[in-house]
mmCIF file of C-alpha atoms in Angstrom:
data_model
loop_
_atom_site.group_PDB
_atom_site.id
_atom_site.type_symbol
_atom_site.label_atom_id
_atom_site.label_comp_id
_atom_site.label_asym_id
_atom_site.label_seq_id
_atom_site.Cartn_x
_atom_site.Cartn_y
_atom_site.Cartn_z
ATOM 1 C CA UNK A 176 0.007 0.311 0.329
ATOM 2 C CA UNK A 177 1.468 3.455 -0.937
ATOM 3 C CA UNK A 178 1.142 6.652 1.298
ATOM 4 C CA UNK A 179 -0.384 9.788 -0.080
ATOM 5 C CA UNK A 180 -1.711 13.403 1.102
ATOM 6 C CA UNK A 181 -3.795 15.527 -1.028
ATOM 7 C CA UNK A 182 -5.178 18.594 0.067
ATOM 8 C CA UNK A 183 -8.591 19.893 -1.453
ATOM 9 C CA UNK A 184 -10.443 22.787 -0.453
ATOM 10 C CA UNK A 185 -8.778 21.997 3.308
ATOM 11 C CA UNK A 186 -9.261 18.259 3.434
ATOM 12 C CA UNK A 187 -6.630 16.261 3.993
ATOM 13 C CA UNK A 188 -6.711 12.545 2.952
ATOM 14 C CA UNK A 189 -3.726 10.621 4.502
ATOM 15 C CA UNK A 190 -2.791 6.881 3.573
ATOM 16 C CA UNK A 191 0.354 5.887 5.542
ATOM 17 C CA UNK A 192 2.246 2.506 3.975
ATOM 18 C CA UNK A 193 2.108 -0.667 6.325
ATOM 19 C CA UNK A 194 5.467 -1.522 5.351
ATOM 20 C CA UNK A 195 7.340 1.915 5.602
ATOM 21 C CA UNK A 196 7.861 4.912 7.778
ATOM 22 C CA UNK A 197 8.463 6.908 4.800
ATOM 23 C CA UNK A 198 5.519 9.717 4.049
ATOM 24 C CA UNK A 199 5.450 11.161 0.346
ATOM 25 C CA UNK A 200 3.871 14.767 0.816
ATOM 26 C CA UNK A 201 3.454 17.007 -1.876
ATOM 27 C CA UNK A 202 5.724 20.034 -1.319
ATOM 28 C CA UNK A 203 3.844 23.221 -2.521
ATOM 29 C CA UNK A 204 1.097 22.225 0.392
ATOM 30 C CA UNK A 205 3.545 21.416 3.108
ATOM 31 C CA UNK A 206 6.972 22.506 4.415
ATOM 32 C CA UNK A 207 9.660 19.840 4.493
ATOM 33 C CA UNK A 208 10.833 21.829 7.490
ATOM 34 C CA UNK A 209 8.043 20.223 9.499
ATOM 35 C CA UNK A 210 8.916 16.264 9.918
ATOM 36 C CA UNK A 211 5.265 15.391 11.421
ATOM 37 C CA UNK A 212 2.306 15.341 8.570
ATOM 38 C CA UNK A 213 0.234 14.415 11.542
ATOM 39 C CA UNK A 214 1.152 18.195 12.620
ATOM 40 C CA UNK A 215 0.283 19.286 8.968
ATOM 41 C CA UNK A 216 -3.238 17.956 9.318
ATOM 42 C CA UNK A 217 -4.028 19.401 12.768
ATOM 43 C CA UNK A 218 -2.560 23.153 11.703
ATOM 44 C CA UNK A 219 -5.097 22.548 8.628
ATOM 45 C CA UNK A 220 -7.831 21.733 10.733
ATOM 46 C CA UNK A 221 -7.051 24.412 12.931
ATOM 47 C CA UNK A 222 -7.181 27.352 10.279
ATOM 48 C CA UNK A 223 -9.986 25.586 8.826
ATOM 49 C CA UNK A 224 -12.162 25.964 12.067
ATOM 50 C CA UNK A 225 -11.046 29.405 12.573
ATOM 51 C CA UNK A 226 -12.168 30.297 9.181
ATOM 52 C CA UNK A 227 -15.447 29.160 9.572
ATOM 53 C CA UNK A 228 -15.512 31.021 12.818
ATOM 54 C CA UNK A 229 -14.865 34.212 11.052
ATOM 55 C CA UNK A 230 -17.447 33.714 8.360
ATOM 56 C CA UNK A 231 -20.273 32.571 10.525
ATOM 57 C CA UNK A 232 -19.602 35.650 12.802
ATOM 58 C CA UNK A 233 -19.301 38.296 10.007
ATOM 59 C CA UNK A 234 -22.659 36.920 8.289
ATOM 60 C CA UNK A 235 -24.330 37.103 11.879
ATOM 61 C CA UNK A 236 -28.224 38.544 10.840
ATOM 62 C CA UNK A 237 -27.710 37.656 6.726
ATOM 63 C CA UNK A 238 -27.833 34.092 7.318
ATOM 64 C CA UNK A 239 -30.725 33.998 9.483
ATOM 65 C CA UNK A 240 -33.370 35.666 6.666
ATOM 66 C CA UNK A 241 -35.450 32.925 5.452
ATOM 67 C CA UNK A 242 -33.756 30.217 7.720
ATOM 68 C CA UNK A 243 -36.877 28.071 9.552
ATOM 69 C CA UNK A 244 -36.025 24.559 10.612
ATOM 70 C CA UNK A 245 -38.926 21.665 10.790
ATOM 71 C CA UNK A 246 -38.362 21.978 14.612
ATOM 72 C CA UNK A 247 -39.694 25.691 14.625
ATOM 73 C CA UNK A 248 -42.560 25.320 11.840
ATOM 74 C CA UNK A 249 -45.529 23.349 12.698
ATOM 75 C CA UNK A 250 -48.118 22.423 10.020
ATOM 76 C CA UNK A 251 -51.065 25.198 9.600
ATOM 77 C CA UNK A 252 -50.559 26.774 5.995
ATOM 78 C CA UNK A 253 -47.201 27.147 6.787
ATOM 79 C CA UNK A 254 -47.792 29.422 10.219
ATOM 80 C CA UNK A 255 -46.131 28.084 13.524
ATOM 81 C CA UNK A 256 -48.660 27.782 16.364
ATOM 82 C CA UNK A 257 -47.485 31.414 17.483
ATOM 83 C CA UNK A 258 -48.193 32.973 14.469
ATOM 84 C CA UNK A 259 -51.921 33.927 15.716
ATOM 85 C CA UNK A 260 -51.280 35.271 18.947
ATOM 86 C CA UNK A 261 -51.052 39.128 20.195
ATOM 87 C CA UNK A 262 -47.406 40.794 20.703
ATOM 88 C CA UNK A 263 -47.142 40.462 24.601
ATOM 89 C CA UNK A 264 -47.264 36.648 24.280
ATOM 90 C CA UNK A 265 -44.626 36.380 21.380
ATOM 91 C CA UNK A 266 -42.271 38.794 23.351
ATOM 92 C CA UNK A 267 -43.010 36.435 26.391
ATOM 93 C CA UNK A 268 -41.339 33.807 24.812
ATOM 94 C CA UNK A 269 -38.525 35.927 23.088
ATOM 95 C CA UNK A 270 -37.540 36.749 26.777
ATOM 96 C CA UNK A 271 -37.693 33.436 27.809
ATOM 97 C CA UNK A 272 -35.344 32.236 24.773
ATOM 98 C CA UNK A 273 -32.896 35.093 25.396
ATOM 99 C CA UNK A 274 -32.842 34.867 29.405
ATOM 100 C CA UNK A 275 -29.461 33.553 29.338
ATOM 101 C CA UNK A 276 -27.870 35.821 26.856
ATOM 102 C CA UNK A 277 -25.838 38.672 28.179
ATOM 103 C CA UNK A 278 -27.522 42.101 27.647
ATOM 104 C CA UNK A 279 -30.503 40.181 26.213
ATOM 105 C CA UNK A 280 -32.965 42.559 28.509
ATOM 106 C CA UNK A 281 -31.411 45.862 26.842
ATOM 107 C CA UNK A 282 -33.722 48.104 24.765
ATOM 108 C CA UNK A 283 -33.376 51.094 22.282
ATOM 109 C CA UNK A 284 -35.462 53.944 23.345
ATOM 110 C CA UNK A 285 -36.251 56.667 20.706
ATOM 111 C CA UNK A 286 -37.267 60.319 21.204
ATOM 112 C CA UNK A 287 -37.484 63.462 19.698
ATOM 113 C CA UNK A 288 -36.014 66.891 20.766
ATOM 114 C CA UNK A 289 -38.393 69.541 20.509
ATOM 115 C CA UNK A 290 -36.322 72.181 20.194
ATOM 116 C CA UNK A 291 -34.578 70.692 17.141
ATOM 117 C CA UNK A 292 -36.838 68.344 16.003
ATOM 118 C CA UNK A 293 -34.389 65.682 15.857
ATOM 119 C CA UNK A 294 -34.496 62.089 16.829
ATOM 120 C CA UNK A 295 -32.680 61.386 20.200
ATOM 121 C CA UNK A 296 -31.813 57.640 20.800
ATOM 122 C CA UNK A 297 -30.227 55.388 23.702
ATOM 123 C CA UNK A 298 -29.931 51.988 25.237
ATOM 124 C CA UNK A 299 -31.763 51.335 28.396
ATOM 125 C CA UNK A 300 -32.474 48.185 30.121
ATOM 126 C CA UNK A 301 -35.849 46.749 30.444
ATOM 127 C CA UNK A 302 -36.960 45.669 33.789
ATOM 128 C CA UNK A 303 -39.941 44.009 33.259
ATOM 129 C CA UNK A 304 -43.868 44.482 32.606
ATOM 130 C CA UNK A 305 -45.848 46.658 35.380
ATOM 131 C CA UNK A 306 -48.089 44.219 37.750
ATOM 132 C CA UNK A 307 -52.033 43.920 36.595
ATOM 133 C CA UNK A 308 -54.737 43.059 38.389
ATOM 134 C CA UNK A 309 -56.646 42.020 35.166
ATOM 135 C CA UNK A 310 -55.760 38.812 33.534
ATOM 136 C CA UNK A 311 -56.942 39.891 30.046
ATOM 137 C CA UNK A 312 -54.162 41.428 27.734
ATOM 138 C CA UNK A 313 -54.998 45.468 28.027
ATOM 139 C CA UNK A 314 -53.345 48.321 28.344
ATOM 140 C CA UNK A 315 -52.672 47.795 32.043
ATOM 141 C CA UNK A 316 -51.134 44.431 31.517
ATOM 142 C CA UNK A 317 -48.615 45.508 28.704
ATOM 143 C CA UNK A 318 -46.884 48.519 30.558
ATOM 144 C CA UNK A 319 -43.075 48.250 30.465
ATOM 145 C CA UNK A 320 -40.980 49.454 33.353
ATOM 146 C CA UNK A 321 -37.419 51.215 32.474
ATOM 147 C CA UNK A 322 -35.821 53.628 35.259
ATOM 148 C CA UNK A 323 -34.176 56.987 34.410
ATOM 149 C CA UNK A 324 -32.414 60.004 35.878
ATOM 150 C CA UNK A 325 -34.986 62.892 36.172
ATOM 151 C CA UNK A 326 -31.665 65.240 35.008
ATOM 152 C CA UNK A 327 -31.460 63.151 31.580
ATOM 153 C CA UNK A 328 -32.387 64.763 28.215
ATOM 154 C CA UNK A 329 -35.037 62.166 27.706
ATOM 155 C CA UNK A 330 -37.161 63.575 30.632
ATOM 156 C CA UNK A 331 -36.910 66.935 29.512
ATOM 157 C CA UNK A 332 -37.445 66.121 25.734
ATOM 158 C CA UNK A 333 -40.431 64.138 26.549
ATOM 159 C CA UNK A 334 -42.031 67.063 29.761
ATOM 160 C CA UNK A 335 -41.109 70.058 27.273
ATOM 161 C CA UNK A 336 -42.777 68.073 23.877
ATOM 162 C CA UNK A 337 -46.282 67.804 25.493
ATOM 163 C CA UNK A 338 -45.983 71.420 27.151
ATOM 164 C CA UNK A 339 -45.082 72.854 23.732
ATOM 165 C CA UNK A 340 -46.679 70.720 20.838
ATOM 166 C CA UNK A 341 -50.160 70.162 19.832
ATOM 167 C CA UNK A 342 -49.259 66.657 18.711
ATOM 168 C CA UNK A 343 -52.318 64.447 19.607
ATOM 169 C CA UNK A 344 -49.718 62.057 21.623
ATOM 170 C CA UNK A 345 -46.867 64.703 22.511
ATOM 171 C CA UNK A 346 -45.397 62.220 25.052
ATOM 172 C CA UNK A 347 -45.025 59.465 22.197
ATOM 173 C CA UNK A 348 -41.896 57.038 22.326
ATOM 174 C CA UNK A 349 -40.342 54.145 20.046
ATOM 175 C CA UNK A 350 -38.812 51.208 21.707
ATOM 176 C CA UNK A 351 -36.986 48.559 19.438
ATOM 177 C CA UNK A 352 -36.117 45.453 21.311
ATOM 178 C CA UNK A 353 -33.810 42.904 18.879
ATOM 179 C CA UNK A 354 -33.311 39.160 20.222
ATOM 180 C CA UNK A 355 -30.257 37.813 18.292
ATOM 181 C CA UNK A 356 -31.362 33.935 19.792
ATOM 182 C CA UNK A 357 -34.223 33.823 17.808
ATOM 183 C CA UNK A 358 -33.610 36.290 15.051
ATOM 184 C CA UNK A 359 -36.514 38.385 16.225
ATOM 185 C CA UNK A 360 -37.701 42.373 16.586
ATOM 186 C CA UNK A 361 -40.092 43.982 18.325
ATOM 187 C CA UNK A 362 -40.630 48.064 17.380
ATOM 188 C CA UNK A 363 -42.970 49.346 20.406
ATOM 189 C CA UNK A 364 -44.467 52.713 20.229
ATOM 190 C CA UNK A 365 -46.773 54.240 22.813
ATOM 191 C CA UNK A 366 -46.699 57.188 25.201
ATOM 192 C CA UNK A 367 -43.855 57.752 27.578
ATOM 193 C CA UNK A 368 -44.885 58.645 31.367
ATOM 194 C CA UNK A 369 -42.588 59.235 34.757
ATOM 195 C CA UNK A 370 -43.150 58.609 38.283
ATOM 196 C CA UNK A 371 -41.047 60.482 40.989
ATOM 197 C CA UNK A 372 -39.680 63.587 42.596
ATOM 198 C CA UNK A 373 -43.179 64.944 42.829
ATOM 199 C CA UNK A 374 -43.226 66.902 39.430
ATOM 200 C CA UNK A 375 -45.415 64.385 37.325
ATOM 201 C CA UNK A 376 -49.153 63.463 37.378
ATOM 202 C CA UNK A 377 -48.635 59.800 38.101
ATOM 203 C CA UNK A 378 -46.452 60.661 41.392
ATOM 204 C CA UNK A 379 -49.892 60.753 43.238
ATOM 205 C CA UNK A 380 -50.756 56.839 42.168
ATOM 206 C CA UNK A 381 -50.074 54.987 45.553
ATOM 207 C CA UNK A 382 -49.577 51.652 43.392
ATOM 208 C CA UNK A 383 -46.934 53.389 40.814
ATOM 209 C CA UNK A 384 -45.432 55.126 44.105
ATOM 210 C CA UNK A 385 -44.728 51.626 45.165
ATOM 211 C CA UNK A 386 -43.816 50.371 42.016
ATOM 212 C CA UNK A 387 -40.993 52.939 42.091
ATOM 213 C CA UNK A 388 -40.048 51.798 45.538
ATOM 214 C CA UNK A 389 -39.214 48.260 44.788
ATOM 215 C CA UNK A 390 -37.633 48.899 41.591
ATOM 216 C CA UNK A 391 -35.520 51.293 43.577
ATOM 217 C CA UNK A 392 -34.887 48.345 46.114
ATOM 218 C CA UNK A 393 -34.140 45.980 43.907
ATOM 219 C CA UNK A 394 -31.582 47.756 42.233
ATOM 220 C CA UNK A 395 -27.605 46.686 42.830
ATOM 221 C CA UNK A 396 -25.604 48.948 45.167
ATOM 222 C CA UNK A 397 -23.408 50.372 41.983
ATOM 223 C CA UNK A 398 -26.771 51.373 40.267
ATOM 224 C CA UNK A 399 -27.979 53.001 43.119
ATOM 225 C CA UNK A 400 -24.953 55.227 43.725
ATOM 226 C CA UNK A 401 -25.302 56.478 39.973
ATOM 227 C CA UNK A 402 -28.183 58.731 41.362
ATOM 228 C CA UNK A 403 -26.014 60.877 43.756
ATOM 229 C CA UNK A 404 -23.587 61.560 40.934
ATOM 230 C CA UNK A 405 -23.439 65.244 39.547
ATOM 231 C CA UNK A 406 -25.368 66.399 36.678
ATOM 232 C CA UNK A 407 -25.227 64.176 33.706
ATOM 233 C CA UNK A 408 -23.582 65.804 30.445
ATOM 234 C CA UNK A 409 -22.304 68.367 31.747
ATOM 235 C CA UNK A 410 -18.480 69.450 32.235
ATOM 236 C CA UNK A 411 -16.392 66.579 33.902
ATOM 237 C CA UNK A 412 -15.772 66.882 37.998
ATOM 238 C CA UNK A 413 -14.681 64.296 39.880
ATOM 239 C CA UNK A 414 -17.551 63.169 41.956
ATOM 240 C CA UNK A 415 -18.564 63.830 45.464
ATOM 241 C CA UNK A 416 -18.782 61.376 48.036
ATOM 242 C CA UNK A 417 -22.282 59.426 47.412
ATOM 243 C CA UNK A 418 -23.533 57.272 50.077
ATOM 244 C CA UNK A 419 -22.014 53.720 49.372
ATOM 245 C CA UNK A 420 -24.548 51.343 47.695
ATOM 246 C CA UNK A 421 -27.457 53.878 48.376
ATOM 247 C CA UNK A 422 -27.512 52.566 51.986
ATOM 248 C CA UNK A 423 -27.332 54.308 55.305
ATOM 249 C CA UNK A 424 -24.432 53.611 58.328
ATOM 250 C CA UNK A 425 -26.775 51.022 59.173
ATOM 251 C CA UNK A 426 -26.884 49.197 55.477
ATOM 252 C CA UNK A 427 -30.394 49.817 55.321
ATOM 253 C CA UNK A 428 -31.666 51.033 51.590
ATOM 254 C CA UNK A 429 -32.021 54.944 51.807
ATOM 255 C CA UNK A 430 -35.036 56.211 50.338
ATOM 256 C CA UNK A 431 -35.098 56.627 46.574
ATOM 257 C CA UNK A 432 -33.853 60.509 45.843
ATOM 258 C CA UNK A 433 -36.474 62.799 43.865
ATOM 259 C CA UNK A 434 -34.270 62.376 40.739
ATOM 260 C CA UNK A 435 -34.811 58.609 40.508
ATOM 261 C CA UNK A 436 -37.974 57.875 38.272
ATOM 262 C CA UNK A 437 -39.707 54.702 37.291
ATOM 263 C CA UNK A 438 -40.217 55.344 33.675
ATOM 264 C CA UNK A 439 -43.370 53.815 32.357
ATOM 265 C CA UNK A 440 -43.896 52.764 28.401
ATOM 266 C CA UNK A 441 -48.060 52.552 27.737
ATOM 267 C CA UNK A 442 -47.778 50.520 24.165
ATOM 268 C CA UNK A 443 -49.746 51.746 21.792
ATOM 269 C CA UNK A 444 -49.090 50.085 18.540
ATOM 270 C CA UNK A 445 -46.310 47.174 17.723
ATOM 271 C CA UNK A 446 -44.457 45.889 14.603
ATOM 272 C CA UNK A 447 -43.187 42.596 14.810
ATOM 273 C CA UNK A 448 -40.329 40.686 12.676
ATOM 274 C CA UNK A 449 -39.024 37.396 12.606
ATOM 275 C CA UNK A 450 -35.888 36.909 10.433
ATOM 276 C CA UNK A 451 -36.102 33.292 10.200
ATOM 277 C CA UNK A 452 -39.466 33.345 7.858
ATOM 278 C CA UNK A 453 -39.895 36.590 7.066
ATOM 279 C CA UNK A 454 -42.900 36.695 9.286
ATOM 280 C CA UNK A 455 -44.304 40.025 10.098
ATOM 281 C CA UNK A 456 -47.317 41.122 12.229
ATOM 282 C CA UNK A 457 -48.556 44.603 13.510
ATOM 283 C CA UNK A 458 -50.457 45.046 16.619
ATOM 284 C CA UNK A 459 -52.695 47.982 17.771
ATOM 285 C CA UNK A 460 -54.575 48.668 20.829
ATOM 286 C CA UNK A 461 -58.091 50.690 20.207
ATOM 287 C CA UNK A 462 -60.339 51.124 23.074
ATOM 288 C CA UNK A 463 -58.187 48.641 25.744
ATOM 289 C CA UNK A 464 -57.887 45.926 23.242
ATOM 290 C CA UNK A 465 -55.565 44.403 21.411
ATOM 291 C CA UNK A 466 -55.996 43.518 17.543
ATOM 292 C CA UNK A 467 -53.268 42.023 14.767
ATOM 293 C CA UNK A 468 -52.335 41.562 11.666
ATOM 294 C CA UNK A 469 -50.055 39.832 9.360
ATOM 295 C CA UNK A 470 -48.282 41.976 6.965
ATOM 296 C CA UNK A 471 -45.839 41.428 4.126
ATOM 297 C CA UNK A 472 -42.267 41.994 5.342
#
């Protein structure tokens, strides 16, 4: 039996002679300085793995378009079982799949500067849905919680736009939530409201004030400290001493400062897109009832 090594498209075929320890390797592919052909095979395989990894990461997102497995697709005119559900049910499943993904609860929130009419967008952390006493899916069961600093631009943009415009919904904002694990996107438009500081209409609502207090207590020590920092966006100065962890000398969590705000998004319209099979759905709230329709992607 003769031994032969050939290289085609990064695949190596190796035949070893049983009667001889000599190896016949084509010089154009393998350096004669390396005595072991197995060393060459391992290096070639490593190079191939690295190339595939680079290609897979560089095409992330593009490769998801139109990609659907038979496991995820159920027989019902080519639609999966969750295609006839409200966005609220869909996003619960999306969030559950992304629970272990680092940054899976980061969302983008866009507002408009009322002075320049330019868009403003930033990343915030979604902190769950506001608890509702109703079992049905309506406006109150879909309220999305976030937090912000009362001194931030987004608060001023929403508040000033409400004062200086005749828009029907002057407090409108839009959230984008992308789920990389399932290749799904939610564009959620609605009314933005704040709780805290004594300057907002919701501050007198006992349930919302309680939700704000609970959210403050749920924050990490480091997150609470940020609300004692100097005004955001101004020229840099070294930070003054802040209460360590937002706690008193006995280690108890301090009451939330006035600039700590619970930020609520009341969705009115949701545009859902799933890239794996190009399924798109529009949900709209009318008279406290959600309706939805499949549309062209």
